[in-house]
Short mmCIF file of C-alpha atoms in Angstrom, two decimals:
data_model
loop_
_atom_site.label_atom_id
_atom_site.label_comp_id
_atom_site.label_asym_id
_atom_site.label_seq_id
_atom_site.Cartn_x
_atom_site.Cartn_y
_atom_site.Cartn_z
CA ALA A 3 98.91 96.23 90.67
CA GLN A 4 97.35 98.84 92.90
CA SER A 5 93.57 98.85 92.84
CA VAL A 6 90.51 99.84 94.79
CA ALA A 7 87.30 97.85 94.57
CA GLN A 8 83.79 98.76 95.54
CA PRO A 9 82.04 95.45 94.97
CA GLU A 10 78.53 96.87 94.85
CA ASP A 11 77.45 99.23 92.05
CA GLN A 12 74.23 99.97 93.89
CA VAL A 13 73.16 99.75 97.52
CA ASN A 14 69.55 100.19 98.56
CA VAL A 15 68.62 100.75 102.19
CA ALA A 16 65.43 101.78 103.95
CA GLU A 17 65.42 105.12 105.72
CA GLY A 18 66.31 104.67 109.36
CA ASN A 19 68.18 101.42 108.78
CA PRO A 20 71.95 101.10 109.11
CA LEU A 21 73.94 101.35 105.90
CA THR A 22 77.26 99.94 104.76
CA VAL A 23 79.16 100.80 101.58
CA LYS A 24 82.05 98.43 101.00
CA CYS A 25 85.60 99.16 99.88
CA THR A 26 88.57 96.85 99.53
CA TYR A 27 92.01 97.68 98.24
CA SER A 28 95.00 95.90 96.84
CA VAL A 29 98.15 97.88 97.41
CA SER A 30 101.53 97.41 99.00
CA GLY A 31 102.70 99.33 102.02
CA ASN A 32 100.49 101.40 104.30
CA PRO A 33 98.20 103.58 102.22
CA TYR A 34 95.98 106.40 103.36
CA LEU A 35 92.27 105.73 102.85
CA PHE A 36 89.49 108.19 102.11
CA TRP A 37 85.77 108.34 101.48
CA TYR A 38 84.08 110.97 99.33
CA VAL A 39 80.43 111.59 98.45
CA GLN A 40 79.15 113.16 95.26
CA TYR A 41 75.68 114.58 94.73
CA PRO A 42 74.36 115.00 91.16
CA ASN A 43 76.27 117.56 89.09
CA ARG A 44 78.44 118.47 92.07
CA GLY A 45 82.05 118.01 93.07
CA LEU A 46 83.26 115.43 95.53
CA GLN A 47 82.84 116.16 99.23
CA PHE A 48 85.33 114.75 101.72
CA LEU A 49 83.73 112.54 104.39
CA LEU A 50 86.57 110.96 106.35
CA LYS A 51 90.03 109.46 106.19
CA TYR A 52 92.21 106.85 107.85
CA ILE A 53 95.90 107.59 108.29
CA THR A 54 96.93 105.65 111.34
CA GLY A 55 95.71 104.85 114.84
CA ASP A 56 92.20 103.80 115.83
CA ASN A 57 90.64 101.54 113.24
CA LEU A 58 87.24 103.23 113.60
CA VAL A 59 87.21 106.66 112.04
CA LYS A 60 84.37 109.15 112.46
CA GLY A 61 83.58 111.70 109.80
CA SER A 62 81.06 114.19 108.52
CA TYR A 63 77.24 113.81 108.53
CA GLY A 64 77.31 110.90 111.00
CA PHE A 65 79.38 108.62 108.80
CA GLU A 66 82.13 106.38 110.11
CA ALA A 67 84.45 103.83 108.56
CA GLU A 68 86.26 100.81 109.85
CA PHE A 69 89.77 99.99 108.69
CA ASN A 70 90.62 96.29 108.63
CA LYS A 71 94.22 95.67 107.71
CA SER A 72 93.98 91.89 107.51
CA GLN A 73 91.04 92.09 105.10
CA THR A 74 92.39 95.23 103.38
CA SER A 75 88.99 96.81 103.72
CA PHE A 76 87.68 100.24 104.64
CA HIS A 77 83.89 100.02 104.75
CA LEU A 78 81.76 103.12 105.20
CA LYS A 79 78.93 102.92 107.71
CA LYS A 80 76.12 104.94 109.21
CA PRO A 81 73.81 103.78 112.00
CA SER A 82 70.63 105.31 110.57
CA ALA A 83 70.26 106.26 106.89
CA LEU A 84 68.61 109.48 105.79
CA GLY A 85 67.04 110.27 102.44
CA SER A 86 69.64 112.98 101.95
CA ASP A 87 72.36 110.30 102.05
CA SER A 88 71.29 109.14 98.57
CA ALA A 89 74.34 109.89 96.42
CA LEU A 90 77.39 108.39 94.74
CA TYR A 91 80.15 107.30 97.12
CA PHE A 92 83.81 106.89 96.21
CA CYS A 93 86.52 105.16 98.20
CA ALA A 94 90.06 106.36 97.47
CA VAL A 95 93.57 105.25 98.36
CA ARG A 96 96.63 107.45 98.50
CA PHE A 97 100.22 106.47 99.12
CA PRO A 98 102.43 108.22 101.66
CA TYR A 99 104.82 109.55 99.02
CA GLY A 100 102.39 110.03 96.14
CA GLN A 101 100.13 112.85 95.16
CA ASN A 102 97.47 110.94 93.36
CA PHE A 103 94.48 109.08 94.59
CA VAL A 104 93.36 105.77 93.21
CA PHE A 105 89.58 105.97 93.21
CA GLY A 106 87.23 103.05 93.41
CA PRO A 107 84.54 102.78 90.73
CA GLY A 108 81.86 104.25 92.98
CA THR A 109 78.74 102.93 94.69
CA ARG A 110 75.34 104.51 94.24
CA LEU A 111 73.44 104.59 97.49
CA SER A 112 69.67 104.90 97.42
CA VAL A 113 67.83 105.46 100.67
CA LEU A 114 64.24 104.39 100.25
CA PRO A 115 61.35 105.92 102.22
CA ASP B 5 87.73 129.51 103.86
CA THR B 6 87.51 125.82 102.98
CA GLU B 7 86.18 126.22 99.49
CA VAL B 8 87.45 125.58 96.01
CA THR B 9 85.65 127.67 93.41
CA GLN B 10 85.41 126.98 89.70
CA THR B 11 84.19 129.09 86.82
CA PRO B 12 82.23 128.79 84.67
CA LYS B 13 79.70 126.26 85.96
CA HIS B 14 78.69 125.32 82.44
CA LEU B 15 80.48 125.75 79.13
CA VAL B 16 79.40 124.90 75.61
CA MET B 17 82.01 125.23 72.90
CA GLY B 18 82.60 124.28 69.32
CA MET B 19 85.54 122.22 68.19
CA THR B 20 87.38 125.28 66.88
CA ASN B 21 86.90 127.46 69.96
CA LYS B 22 89.44 128.43 72.57
CA LYS B 23 88.21 128.67 76.14
CA SER B 24 89.58 128.49 79.67
CA LEU B 25 88.42 126.95 82.92
CA LYS B 26 89.39 128.66 86.15
CA CYS B 27 89.88 127.38 89.67
CA GLU B 28 90.70 129.24 92.87
CA GLN B 29 91.39 128.28 96.48
CA HIS B 30 92.41 130.28 99.52
CA MET B 31 93.23 127.47 101.92
CA GLY B 32 96.98 127.85 101.49
CA HIS B 33 97.21 124.53 99.69
CA ARG B 34 100.34 124.05 97.62
CA ALA B 35 99.08 121.23 95.40
CA MET B 36 96.32 121.69 92.83
CA TYR B 37 94.78 119.17 90.48
CA TRP B 38 92.63 118.86 87.37
CA TYR B 39 90.36 115.86 87.00
CA LYS B 40 88.01 114.77 84.24
CA GLN B 41 84.88 112.87 85.18
CA LYS B 42 82.46 111.10 82.90
CA ALA B 43 78.95 110.30 84.08
CA LYS B 44 78.75 107.70 86.87
CA LYS B 45 82.52 107.11 86.70
CA PRO B 46 85.29 108.03 89.15
CA PRO B 47 87.35 111.14 88.44
CA GLU B 48 90.41 110.64 86.24
CA LEU B 49 93.52 112.61 87.08
CA MET B 50 94.77 114.92 84.34
CA PHE B 51 97.38 117.22 85.89
CA VAL B 52 99.03 117.94 89.23
CA TYR B 53 100.76 121.15 90.21
CA SER B 54 102.94 121.11 93.29
CA TYR B 55 104.35 124.41 94.52
CA GLU B 56 103.18 126.00 91.27
CA LYS B 57 105.17 123.57 89.12
CA LEU B 58 103.66 120.89 86.92
CA SER B 59 104.56 117.60 88.57
CA ILE B 60 102.22 115.11 86.89
CA ASN B 61 100.76 115.05 83.39
CA GLU B 62 98.77 111.87 82.88
CA SER B 63 99.39 111.69 79.13
CA VAL B 64 96.70 114.26 78.45
CA PRO B 65 96.31 115.43 74.82
CA SER B 66 97.92 118.76 74.04
CA ARG B 67 94.54 120.32 73.33
CA PHE B 68 94.37 120.64 77.14
CA SER B 69 96.93 123.09 78.53
CA PRO B 70 97.18 123.75 82.26
CA GLU B 71 98.55 126.85 83.88
CA CYS B 72 99.22 127.77 87.51
CA PRO B 73 99.76 131.55 87.71
CA ASN B 74 100.18 131.52 91.50
CA SER B 75 99.56 129.34 94.52
CA SER B 76 95.83 130.14 94.60
CA LEU B 77 94.89 129.90 90.94
CA LEU B 78 94.75 127.09 88.41
CA ASN B 79 93.62 127.39 84.81
CA LEU B 80 92.89 124.84 82.13
CA HIS B 81 93.10 126.19 78.59
CA LEU B 82 91.07 124.36 75.98
CA HIS B 83 91.61 124.42 72.23
CA ALA B 84 90.31 122.29 69.37
CA LEU B 85 88.46 119.89 71.63
CA GLN B 86 86.60 116.84 70.48
CA PRO B 87 83.02 115.83 71.40
CA GLU B 88 84.41 112.99 73.53
CA ASP B 89 86.02 115.63 75.74
CA SER B 90 82.57 116.55 77.03
CA ALA B 91 82.62 115.82 80.76
CA LEU B 92 82.62 117.35 84.23
CA TYR B 93 86.00 118.95 84.91
CA LEU B 94 86.91 119.06 88.57
CA CYS B 95 89.58 121.09 90.27
CA ALA B 96 90.97 120.03 93.64
CA SER B 97 93.57 121.24 96.09
CA SER B 98 95.45 119.83 99.06
CA GLN B 99 98.68 120.08 100.92
CA PRO B 100 101.25 118.01 99.05
CA SER B 101 101.88 115.46 101.82
CA GLY B 102 100.17 112.10 101.43
CA GLY B 103 97.84 112.11 104.40
CA ARG B 104 96.00 115.28 103.55
CA ALA B 105 92.52 115.16 102.03
CA LYS B 106 91.84 116.75 98.68
CA PHE B 107 89.13 119.37 98.52
CA PHE B 108 87.18 119.48 95.29
CA GLY B 109 85.43 122.31 93.55
CA PRO B 110 81.89 121.94 92.16
CA GLY B 111 83.18 121.39 88.65
CA THR B 112 82.62 122.82 85.19
CA ARG B 113 80.20 120.92 82.97
CA LEU B 114 81.77 121.07 79.50
CA THR B 115 79.90 120.24 76.32
CA VAL B 116 81.79 120.14 73.03
CA LEU B 117 79.62 120.36 69.94
#
């Protein structure tokens, strides 16, 4: 079965420290991978995606993600966390011939002063 | 213009009311989507329109009726809803091919009394 896991419901990080939000997937073939962020009572904002090529993908607001095919992971990272990064983060997987995303359950990131 | 707009932002309705949610995009996207999102959960796909034709209906109750009048507009008609239908309803758009990111609107917060 196709699935996306975000093993941590909550991640706490001190402001200025590096942050990592984890995502692993279980799908066949070569899916496309995405990260979205959601602030309270708002829609989802696209951060970055991996389609093919370089395993390190850079996105919006200083975020980047590393694709690891052998570990089927796509972890989101940022070198220095800001208070404004506190939000709900969703990893998503999409198949080359499908229109739907499979979303992970979400990880709440809290950046502490 | 990289924005998806949704109206209204908030909607309160009784179980016997008829109302509509509206979504608009001017990015030239040919796929549009309706999602339902409960608090702290990932969005759940409801409907997909591709080239103005309904291509996916995720077994949504008939009290939800989508409509795509043209390539820029998407409506969701609501009738005889239940309190458990209260949620954030998100519209999204993208190009139909698999590697393209979806862009989400800010959502309509629906409360059914």
